[in-house]
Amino acid sequence: MTADLTIVSTNRSFGGWHKRYRHTSRTLGCDMVFAVFLPPQAETGRVPVLYWLSGLTCTDENFMQKAGAQKLAAELGITIVCPDTSPRGDHVPADPEKHWDFGHGAGFYVDATQEPWARHYRMHDYVTRELPDLIEATFPVTDRRGISGHSMGGHGAIVCALRNPGRYASVSAFAPIASPLSCPWGEKALGHLLGADRSGWKDWDSAALIQSATEKLPLLVDQGDADSFLITQLKPHLLTQAAEAAGYPLTLRMQPGYDHSYYFIASFIDDHLKHHAAALR
């Protein structure tokens, strides 16, 4: 066990274990909490890992408590790791206007270049490098990795996979922000974190990255057609357009009547787990 890792809680679940840990992140310059579900197979051998990135205002707890993923993950022999959604602490700057869509709980999974954000808001480096290094050094897991997420975390999952060819074996998303370049949430966050020059934002935009992708992992996306953020913030048609232009293997399923909530995620999480399991095996 890594000396810096402190256990926060532990619960038996479907023959495996759900555990929460706290550690000091050198990348983010603060203490971070993450959750891990270890399936029963991890007691006798190493298993692959699915990283889940949550959305705005969430923590490591939302997915683990609401998605209902543990039962099938236990059957498939997949570990699930859920990091927090941003750096936290009194010394970590937050939205100066105290809004919920930026700052604490809203790190957008990018590496900031602008002050005062650059010291702490390096969530991309954290979830693609520091956290996997810690997980793989501490737990009985392999280096076979999948990545998925919801909303801001769906954007994060796609961007992490596209920016790091060869690092992940699978990728999927629920209701992702398809193009932070093209929506108010993204414009606000990237403007703060990356500065006013929008040309640099394309390096963190799913739709833009698909067009230049050198690795073409099959991408499964589910989107509810009753999602209140569909038109103004999420804009999945931009993913479709980019994938069609680039010949990228995208399966985007519009789900009738579903909204942005975890009721939606819980309804289709099994399909995503099976999508990842097929590649992670």
GROMACS .gro file of C-alpha atoms in nm, residues 67-194:
model
  128
   67ALA     CA    1  -2.539   0.406  -1.152
   68GLY     CA    2  -2.586   0.045  -1.038
   69ALA     CA    3  -2.268  -0.068  -1.214
   70GLN     CA    4  -2.120  -0.294  -0.947
   71LYS     CA    5  -2.329  -0.607  -1.012
   72LEU     CA    6  -2.229  -0.648  -1.375
   73ALA     CA    7  -1.876  -0.522  -1.312
   74ALA     CA    8  -1.841  -0.801  -1.056
   75GLU     CA    9  -1.961  -1.058  -1.310
   76LEU     CA   10  -1.731  -0.924  -1.581
   77GLY     CA   11  -1.429  -0.888  -1.354
   78ILE     CA   12  -1.373  -0.516  -1.408
   79THR     CA   13  -1.241  -0.270  -1.152
   80ILE     CA   14  -1.407   0.074  -1.162
   81VAL     CA   15  -1.219   0.386  -1.051
   82CYS     CA   16  -1.399   0.717  -0.994
   83PRO     CA   17  -1.189   1.027  -0.929
   84ASP     CA   18  -1.330   1.356  -0.805
   85THR     CA   19  -1.422   1.616  -1.068
   86SER     CA   20  -1.178   1.893  -0.970
   87PRO     CA   21  -0.908   1.991  -0.724
   88ARG     CA   22  -1.046   2.105  -0.390
   89GLY     CA   23  -0.943   2.293  -0.078
   90ASP     CA   24  -0.951   2.643   0.066
   91HIS     CA   25  -0.626   2.724  -0.116
   92VAL     CA   26  -0.762   2.609  -0.454
   93PRO     CA   27  -0.927   2.897  -0.644
   94ALA     CA   28  -1.295   2.866  -0.725
   95ASP     CA   29  -1.532   3.055  -0.952
   96PRO     CA   30  -1.497   3.422  -0.856
   97GLU     CA   31  -1.869   3.462  -0.924
   98LYS     CA   32  -1.946   3.158  -0.704
   99HIS     CA   33  -2.143   2.979  -0.976
  100TRP     CA   34  -2.176   2.599  -0.992
  101ASP     CA   35  -2.055   2.552  -1.349
  102PHE     CA   36  -1.688   2.635  -1.292
  103GLY     CA   37  -1.426   2.585  -1.021
  104HIS     CA   38  -1.470   2.334  -0.742
  105GLY     CA   39  -1.661   2.038  -0.885
  106ALA     CA   40  -1.603   2.158  -1.242
  107GLY     CA   41  -1.244   2.100  -1.350
  108PHE     CA   42  -1.335   2.010  -1.710
  109TYR     CA   43  -1.051   1.754  -1.734
  110VAL     CA   44  -0.808   1.993  -1.901
  111ASP     CA   45  -0.463   2.118  -1.801
  112ALA     CA   46  -0.493   2.489  -1.727
  113THR     CA   47  -0.236   2.734  -1.861
  114GLN     CA   48  -0.371   3.056  -1.706
  115GLU     CA   49  -0.331   3.197  -1.355
  116PRO     CA   50  -0.459   3.151  -1.094
  117TRP     CA   51  -0.581   2.815  -1.228
  118ALA     CA   52  -0.261   2.664  -1.370
  119ARG     CA   53  -0.116   2.552  -1.036
  120HIS     CA   54  -0.410   2.327  -0.945
  121TYR     CA   55  -0.642   2.271  -1.241
  122ARG     CA   56  -0.454   1.993  -1.420
  123MET     CA   57  -0.724   1.729  -1.417
  124HIS     CA   58  -0.623   1.579  -1.751
  125ASP     CA   59  -0.274   1.498  -1.629
  126TYR     CA   60  -0.419   1.369  -1.303
  127VAL     CA   61  -0.671   1.127  -1.453
  128THR     CA   62  -0.451   1.004  -1.739
  129ARG     CA   63  -0.117   0.976  -1.554
  130GLU     CA   64  -0.095   1.028  -1.180
  131LEU     CA   65  -0.409   0.840  -1.078
  132PRO     CA   66  -0.354   0.537  -1.307
  133ASP     CA   67   0.008   0.514  -1.189
  134LEU     CA   68  -0.118   0.509  -0.830
  135ILE     CA   69  -0.392   0.256  -0.903
  136GLU     CA   70  -0.161   0.021  -1.091
  137ALA     CA   71   0.105   0.038  -0.821
  138THR     CA   72  -0.142  -0.023  -0.538
  139PHE     CA   73  -0.420  -0.256  -0.650
  140PRO     CA   74  -0.433  -0.594  -0.830
  141VAL     CA   75  -0.506  -0.449  -1.174
  142THR     CA   76  -0.354  -0.470  -1.520
  143ASP     CA   77  -0.262  -0.184  -1.750
  144ARG     CA   78  -0.566  -0.254  -1.968
  145ARG     CA   79  -0.773   0.063  -1.927
  146GLY     CA   80  -1.112   0.184  -2.044
  147ILE     CA   81  -1.259   0.528  -1.988
  148SER     CA   82  -1.614   0.661  -1.973
  149GLY     CA   83  -1.806   0.949  -1.821
  150HIS     CA   84  -2.113   1.169  -1.810
  151SER     CA   85  -2.170   1.525  -1.936
  152MET     CA   86  -1.852   1.719  -1.849
  153GLY     CA   87  -1.705   1.378  -1.772
  154GLY     CA   88  -1.819   1.242  -2.107
  155HIS     CA   89  -1.627   1.523  -2.271
  156GLY     CA   90  -1.334   1.434  -2.046
  157ALA     CA   91  -1.344   1.065  -2.133
  158ILE     CA   92  -1.347   1.125  -2.509
  159VAL     CA   93  -1.071   1.386  -2.487
  160CYS     CA   94  -0.853   1.163  -2.268
  161ALA     CA   95  -0.882   0.877  -2.516
  162LEU     CA   96  -0.823   1.092  -2.825
  163ARG     CA   97  -0.525   1.280  -2.678
  164ASN     CA   98  -0.354   0.963  -2.556
  165PRO     CA   99  -0.354   0.702  -2.834
  166GLY     CA  100  -0.257   0.359  -2.707
  167ARG     CA  101  -0.334   0.441  -2.344
  168TYR     CA  102  -0.693   0.316  -2.343
  169ALA     CA  103  -0.848   0.004  -2.492
  170SER     CA  104  -1.205   0.139  -2.493
  171VAL     CA  105  -1.406   0.460  -2.462
  172SER     CA  106  -1.771   0.556  -2.417
  173ALA     CA  107  -1.978   0.847  -2.287
  174PHE     CA  108  -2.321   0.946  -2.160
  175ALA     CA  109  -2.457   1.283  -2.274
  176PRO     CA  110  -2.110   1.431  -2.332
  177ILE     CA  111  -2.041   1.797  -2.395
  178ALA     CA  112  -1.956   1.737  -2.761
  179SER     CA  113  -1.778   2.065  -2.823
  180PRO     CA  114  -1.676   2.297  -2.537
  181LEU     CA  115  -1.582   2.543  -2.813
  182SER     CA  116  -1.949   2.570  -2.898
  183CYS     CA  117  -2.142   2.593  -2.571
  184PRO     CA  118  -2.168   2.832  -2.274
  185TRP     CA  119  -2.029   2.584  -2.018
  186GLY     CA  120  -1.722   2.521  -2.229
  187GLU     CA  121  -1.665   2.881  -2.330
  188LYS     CA  122  -1.668   2.990  -1.967
  189ALA     CA  123  -1.441   2.710  -1.841
  190LEU     CA  124  -1.189   2.713  -2.125
  191GLY     CA  125  -1.179   3.092  -2.124
  192HIS     CA  126  -1.071   3.086  -1.760
  193LEU     CA  127  -0.841   2.783  -1.776
  194LEU     CA  128  -0.680   2.828  -2.120
   0.00000   0.00000   0.00000
